[in-house]
mmCIF file of C-alpha atoms in Angstrom:
data_model
loop_
_atom_site.group_PDB
_atom_site.id
_atom_site.type_symbol
_atom_site.label_atom_id
_atom_site.label_comp_id
_atom_site.label_asym_id
_atom_site.label_seq_id
_atom_site.Cartn_x
_atom_site.Cartn_y
_atom_site.Cartn_z
ATOM 1 C CA UNK A 930 -31.802 22.766 86.331
ATOM 2 C CA UNK A 931 -32.381 26.504 86.436
ATOM 3 C CA UNK A 932 -34.765 28.518 84.541
ATOM 4 C CA UNK A 933 -34.583 32.050 83.061
ATOM 5 C CA UNK A 934 -37.724 34.069 83.068
ATOM 6 C CA UNK A 935 -38.234 36.810 80.774
ATOM 7 C CA UNK A 936 -41.341 39.185 80.185
ATOM 8 C CA UNK A 937 -43.576 37.820 77.491
ATOM 9 C CA UNK A 938 -43.817 41.141 75.708
ATOM 10 C CA UNK A 939 -42.538 44.842 75.791
ATOM 11 C CA UNK A 940 -43.425 47.768 73.637
ATOM 12 C CA UNK A 941 -42.009 51.236 73.193
ATOM 13 C CA UNK A 942 -41.914 54.127 70.877
ATOM 14 C CA UNK A 943 -39.031 54.769 68.347
ATOM 15 C CA UNK A 944 -36.326 56.921 69.816
ATOM 16 C CA UNK A 945 -37.060 55.700 73.198
ATOM 17 C CA UNK A 946 -35.187 53.166 75.493
ATOM 18 C CA UNK A 947 -36.359 49.752 76.489
ATOM 19 C CA UNK A 948 -34.871 47.097 78.899
ATOM 20 C CA UNK A 949 -35.733 43.566 78.807
ATOM 21 C CA UNK A 950 -34.984 41.505 81.929
ATOM 22 C CA UNK A 951 -34.047 37.797 82.298
ATOM 23 C CA UNK A 952 -34.258 36.413 85.996
ATOM 24 C CA UNK A 953 -32.386 33.234 86.919
ATOM 25 C CA UNK A 954 -34.352 30.950 89.122
ATOM 26 C CA UNK A 955 -31.423 29.358 90.963
ATOM 27 C CA UNK A 956 -27.695 29.904 90.999
ATOM 28 C CA UNK A 957 -26.028 33.101 90.784
ATOM 29 C CA UNK A 958 -26.479 35.008 87.594
ATOM 30 C CA UNK A 959 -22.860 36.079 87.930
ATOM 31 C CA UNK A 960 -21.622 32.571 87.974
ATOM 32 C CA UNK A 961 -21.979 31.961 84.207
ATOM 33 C CA UNK A 962 -22.056 34.378 81.241
ATOM 34 C CA UNK A 963 -25.493 35.622 79.629
ATOM 35 C CA UNK A 964 -25.977 35.842 75.837
ATOM 36 C CA UNK A 965 -28.818 37.707 74.149
ATOM 37 C CA UNK A 966 -30.181 36.890 70.726
ATOM 38 C CA UNK A 967 -32.338 38.756 68.448
ATOM 39 C CA UNK A 968 -34.725 36.879 66.239
ATOM 40 C CA UNK A 969 -36.641 38.765 63.594
ATOM 41 C CA UNK A 970 -39.940 37.051 61.999
ATOM 42 C CA UNK A 971 -38.894 34.609 59.632
ATOM 43 C CA UNK A 972 -35.135 34.677 60.386
ATOM 44 C CA UNK A 973 -32.647 32.906 62.435
ATOM 45 C CA UNK A 974 -31.499 34.289 65.703
ATOM 46 C CA UNK A 975 -28.430 36.464 65.711
ATOM 47 C CA UNK A 976 -26.155 37.283 68.647
ATOM 48 C CA UNK A 977 -26.479 40.988 70.049
ATOM 49 C CA UNK A 978 -24.692 40.476 73.280
ATOM 50 C CA UNK A 979 -22.433 37.634 74.481
ATOM 51 C CA UNK A 980 -20.458 37.128 77.834
ATOM 52 C CA UNK A 981 -22.903 39.531 79.604
ATOM 53 C CA UNK A 982 -22.101 42.700 77.949
ATOM 54 C CA UNK A 983 -19.927 42.202 74.918
ATOM 55 C CA UNK A 984 -21.168 43.098 71.362
ATOM 56 C CA UNK A 985 -20.293 41.205 68.367
ATOM 57 C CA UNK A 986 -18.923 43.297 65.716
ATOM 58 C CA UNK A 987 -21.562 45.008 63.672
ATOM 59 C CA UNK A 988 -23.936 45.193 66.551
ATOM 60 C CA UNK A 989 -24.645 48.788 67.160
ATOM 61 C CA UNK A 990 -23.900 50.399 70.479
ATOM 62 C CA UNK A 991 -27.487 51.005 71.076
ATOM 63 C CA UNK A 992 -27.459 47.516 72.367
ATOM 64 C CA UNK A 993 -25.937 46.962 75.966
ATOM 65 C CA UNK A 994 -26.057 44.163 78.464
ATOM 66 C CA UNK A 995 -25.603 44.022 82.081
ATOM 67 C CA UNK A 996 -26.165 41.918 85.199
ATOM 68 C CA UNK A 997 -27.476 42.566 88.723
ATOM 69 C CA UNK A 998 -26.550 40.230 91.321
ATOM 70 C CA UNK A 999 -29.085 41.694 93.898
ATOM 71 C CA UNK A 1000 -32.018 40.692 91.744
ATOM 72 C CA UNK A 1001 -30.163 37.736 90.175
ATOM 73 C CA UNK A 1002 -30.940 38.925 86.731
ATOM 74 C CA UNK A 1003 -29.561 40.131 83.467
ATOM 75 C CA UNK A 1004 -30.777 43.011 81.344
ATOM 76 C CA UNK A 1005 -30.727 43.851 77.682
ATOM 77 C CA UNK A 1006 -31.175 47.626 76.949
ATOM 78 C CA UNK A 1007 -31.770 49.079 73.685
ATOM 79 C CA UNK A 1008 -31.588 52.829 73.399
ATOM 80 C CA UNK A 1009 -32.806 55.065 70.509
ATOM 81 C CA UNK A 1010 -35.219 52.423 69.293
ATOM 82 C CA UNK A 1011 -35.773 51.856 65.695
ATOM 83 C CA UNK A 1012 -38.585 49.878 63.914
ATOM 84 C CA UNK A 1013 -36.037 47.476 62.632
ATOM 85 C CA UNK A 1014 -35.364 46.477 66.428
ATOM 86 C CA UNK A 1015 -38.957 44.957 66.562
ATOM 87 C CA UNK A 1016 -38.153 41.148 66.994
ATOM 88 C CA UNK A 1017 -38.095 38.512 69.606
ATOM 89 C CA UNK A 1018 -35.248 38.539 72.184
ATOM 90 C CA UNK A 1019 -33.841 35.527 74.222
ATOM 91 C CA UNK A 1020 -31.455 35.332 76.972
ATOM 92 C CA UNK A 1021 -29.428 32.242 77.495
ATOM 93 C CA UNK A 1022 -26.897 31.218 80.102
ATOM 94 C CA UNK A 1023 -25.656 27.835 81.403
ATOM 95 C CA UNK A 1024 -24.394 25.808 84.268
ATOM 96 C CA UNK A 1025 -22.090 22.844 84.491
ATOM 97 C CA UNK A 1026 -24.115 20.562 82.413
ATOM 98 C CA UNK A 1027 -26.755 22.563 80.583
ATOM 99 C CA UNK A 1028 -27.448 25.657 78.657
ATOM 100 C CA UNK A 1029 -30.894 27.317 79.188
ATOM 101 C CA UNK A 1030 -33.001 29.658 77.080
ATOM 102 C CA UNK A 1031 -35.377 32.295 78.373
ATOM 103 C CA UNK A 1032 -38.952 32.083 77.149
ATOM 104 C CA UNK A 1033 -38.340 34.978 74.735
ATOM 105 C CA UNK A 1034 -39.698 38.512 74.799
ATOM 106 C CA UNK A 1035 -41.630 40.047 71.830
ATOM 107 C CA UNK A 1036 -40.360 43.696 71.429
ATOM 108 C CA UNK A 1037 -43.041 45.876 69.559
ATOM 109 C CA UNK A 1038 -41.717 49.265 68.374
ATOM 110 C CA UNK A 1039 -44.804 51.424 67.716
ATOM 111 C CA UNK B 1224 -16.468 35.908 57.344
ATOM 112 C CA UNK B 1225 -17.619 33.263 59.850
ATOM 113 C CA UNK B 1226 -20.641 31.338 58.389
ATOM 114 C CA UNK B 1227 -22.501 28.375 59.276
ATOM 115 C CA UNK B 1228 -24.518 26.890 56.266
ATOM 116 C CA UNK B 1229 -27.035 24.241 56.938
ATOM 117 C CA UNK B 1230 -28.676 21.930 54.525
ATOM 118 C CA UNK B 1231 -32.125 22.352 53.118
ATOM 119 C CA UNK B 1232 -35.612 21.638 54.339
ATOM 120 C CA UNK B 1233 -36.811 18.027 54.761
ATOM 121 C CA UNK B 1234 -40.270 16.390 54.425
ATOM 122 C CA UNK B 1235 -40.250 13.009 56.037
ATOM 123 C CA UNK B 1236 -42.809 10.380 57.005
ATOM 124 C CA UNK B 1237 -43.260 9.238 60.587
ATOM 125 C CA UNK B 1238 -40.679 6.518 61.527
ATOM 126 C CA UNK B 1239 -37.977 7.690 58.962
ATOM 127 C CA UNK B 1240 -34.598 9.328 59.634
ATOM 128 C CA UNK B 1241 -33.110 12.585 58.663
ATOM 129 C CA UNK B 1242 -29.656 13.950 58.710
ATOM 130 C CA UNK B 1243 -29.141 17.718 58.880
ATOM 131 C CA UNK B 1244 -25.717 19.273 58.117
ATOM 132 C CA UNK B 1245 -23.882 22.294 59.334
ATOM 133 C CA UNK B 1246 -20.812 23.521 57.470
ATOM 134 C CA UNK B 1247 -18.504 26.015 59.084
ATOM 135 C CA UNK B 1248 -16.335 28.441 57.177
ATOM 136 C CA UNK B 1249 -14.221 31.515 58.005
ATOM 137 C CA UNK B 1250 -12.714 30.083 61.230
ATOM 138 C CA UNK B 1251 -10.737 26.934 62.457
ATOM 139 C CA UNK B 1252 -13.720 24.478 62.925
ATOM 140 C CA UNK B 1253 -12.117 22.911 66.075
ATOM 141 C CA UNK B 1254 -11.899 26.242 67.880
ATOM 142 C CA UNK B 1255 -15.554 26.246 69.063
ATOM 143 C CA UNK B 1256 -17.941 23.658 70.333
ATOM 144 C CA UNK B 1257 -21.110 23.227 68.153
ATOM 145 C CA UNK B 1258 -24.525 23.650 69.753
ATOM 146 C CA UNK B 1259 -27.722 22.466 68.342
ATOM 147 C CA UNK B 1260 -30.976 24.192 69.115
ATOM 148 C CA UNK B 1261 -34.732 23.198 68.239
ATOM 149 C CA UNK B 1262 -37.411 25.684 67.675
ATOM 150 C CA UNK B 1263 -40.999 24.186 67.188
ATOM 151 C CA UNK B 1264 -43.551 26.167 65.235
ATOM 152 C CA UNK B 1265 -44.380 29.354 67.030
ATOM 153 C CA UNK B 1266 -42.322 28.234 69.986
ATOM 154 C CA UNK B 1267 -39.222 29.400 71.714
ATOM 155 C CA UNK B 1268 -35.656 28.247 71.415
ATOM 156 C CA UNK B 1269 -34.687 24.846 73.179
ATOM 157 C CA UNK B 1270 -31.098 23.730 73.506
ATOM 158 C CA UNK B 1271 -30.533 20.102 72.354
ATOM 159 C CA UNK B 1272 -26.879 19.767 73.333
ATOM 160 C CA UNK B 1273 -23.513 20.180 72.106
ATOM 161 C CA UNK B 1274 -20.504 18.359 70.518
ATOM 162 C CA UNK B 1275 -16.911 18.894 71.251
ATOM 163 C CA UNK B 1276 -15.302 19.519 67.916
ATOM 164 C CA UNK B 1277 -11.916 18.599 69.133
ATOM 165 C CA UNK B 1278 -12.900 15.307 70.598
ATOM 166 C CA UNK B 1279 -16.119 14.494 68.952
ATOM 167 C CA UNK B 1280 -17.727 13.906 72.326
ATOM 168 C CA UNK B 1281 -21.386 14.725 72.364
ATOM 169 C CA UNK B 1282 -23.616 15.925 75.053
ATOM 170 C CA UNK B 1283 -27.328 15.787 74.991
ATOM 171 C CA UNK B 1284 -29.882 17.699 76.913
ATOM 172 C CA UNK B 1285 -32.831 16.126 78.733
ATOM 173 C CA UNK B 1286 -35.429 15.084 76.181
ATOM 174 C CA UNK B 1287 -32.984 14.673 73.371
ATOM 175 C CA UNK B 1288 -31.274 11.131 74.133
ATOM 176 C CA UNK B 1289 -31.841 8.111 72.410
ATOM 177 C CA UNK B 1290 -32.989 9.278 68.903
ATOM 178 C CA UNK B 1291 -30.784 12.266 68.507
ATOM 179 C CA UNK B 1292 -26.980 11.790 67.364
ATOM 180 C CA UNK B 1293 -24.502 14.613 66.829
ATOM 181 C CA UNK B 1294 -21.623 13.915 64.791
ATOM 182 C CA UNK B 1295 -18.696 15.581 62.885
ATOM 183 C CA UNK B 1296 -16.470 15.446 59.851
ATOM 184 C CA UNK B 1297 -13.817 17.634 60.731
ATOM 185 C CA UNK B 1298 -12.107 17.077 57.196
ATOM 186 C CA UNK B 1299 -14.913 19.207 55.670
ATOM 187 C CA UNK B 1300 -15.795 21.308 58.880
ATOM 188 C CA UNK B 1301 -19.061 19.955 59.223
ATOM 189 C CA UNK B 1302 -21.160 18.892 62.107
ATOM 190 C CA UNK B 1303 -24.331 16.709 61.692
ATOM 191 C CA UNK B 1304 -27.615 16.077 63.583
ATOM 192 C CA UNK B 1305 -29.362 12.954 62.721
ATOM 193 C CA UNK B 1306 -32.843 12.068 64.119
ATOM 194 C CA UNK B 1307 -34.265 8.658 63.871
ATOM 195 C CA UNK B 1308 -37.889 7.207 64.310
ATOM 196 C CA UNK B 1309 -39.268 10.605 63.471
ATOM 197 C CA UNK B 1310 -42.431 11.639 65.084
ATOM 198 C CA UNK B 1311 -44.890 14.374 64.273
ATOM 199 C CA UNK B 1312 -43.701 16.378 67.241
ATOM 200 C CA UNK B 1313 -40.057 16.489 65.909
ATOM 201 C CA UNK B 1314 -41.543 19.122 63.310
ATOM 202 C CA UNK B 1315 -39.281 22.241 63.722
ATOM 203 C CA UNK B 1316 -36.471 24.383 62.667
ATOM 204 C CA UNK B 1317 -33.037 22.959 63.753
ATOM 205 C CA UNK B 1318 -30.214 25.286 64.055
ATOM 206 C CA UNK B 1319 -26.412 24.748 64.670
ATOM 207 C CA UNK B 1320 -24.640 27.550 66.573
ATOM 208 C CA UNK B 1321 -21.060 27.927 67.756
ATOM 209 C CA UNK B 1322 -20.085 30.767 70.162
ATOM 210 C CA UNK B 1323 -21.825 33.671 68.519
ATOM 211 C CA UNK B 1324 -22.754 32.571 64.911
ATOM 212 C CA UNK B 1325 -26.000 30.814 63.945
ATOM 213 C CA UNK B 1326 -26.817 28.751 60.883
ATOM 214 C CA UNK B 1327 -29.942 29.591 58.845
ATOM 215 C CA UNK B 1328 -31.811 26.908 60.237
ATOM 216 C CA UNK B 1329 -33.271 23.561 58.779
ATOM 217 C CA UNK B 1330 -36.955 23.014 58.712
ATOM 218 C CA UNK B 1331 -37.812 19.303 59.282
ATOM 219 C CA UNK B 1332 -41.377 18.451 58.549
ATOM 220 C CA UNK B 1333 -42.718 15.124 59.855
ATOM 221 C CA UNK B 1334 -46.024 14.183 58.111
ATOM 222 C CA UNK B 1335 -47.589 11.220 56.527
#
């Protein structure tokens, strides 16, 4: 099985841009889609990015996803940060037999 | 709109069983596989496995074999997670999720 490694926490000021990374331990990041989920305190997760870079309807275009084969990682970028973006963010991907979540990144907007 | 609505919180004693339901609406139930995800208190998300909503065939992740059973009732667009021989360490919020939609979660507390 592979692992997805995320930074434990990141912080940034309102209005700024933040990028959260997600590095795959084995196998190509490009081989299987990456999803990103937002989980606010006390709430269930919601999907903010699916299939590497697609936004579900209702997710603002301040959220974008990308993959970088050279670093075997995926990234979630949030621009124009708002205090409501403060949450835990999880990446997720899969291989032929398993789905894997990253450990989660706590985003603080202050 | 697409929605997954889960059953309410459960308080169970060790050794008991619990069955969590997840009712889908707003789409054709058999269009997407149903995943189950566990979140222990203060911890991250852990994939438990999935069930093929067309065939009913379940796939369990490592660590979720034996006491965990996924099932369906397609007539009411509902997926189920049953956990038997409950242990204190099963205390967690359990989520169902299809492609992009998540249920609201079901808290299962195991305590004597």
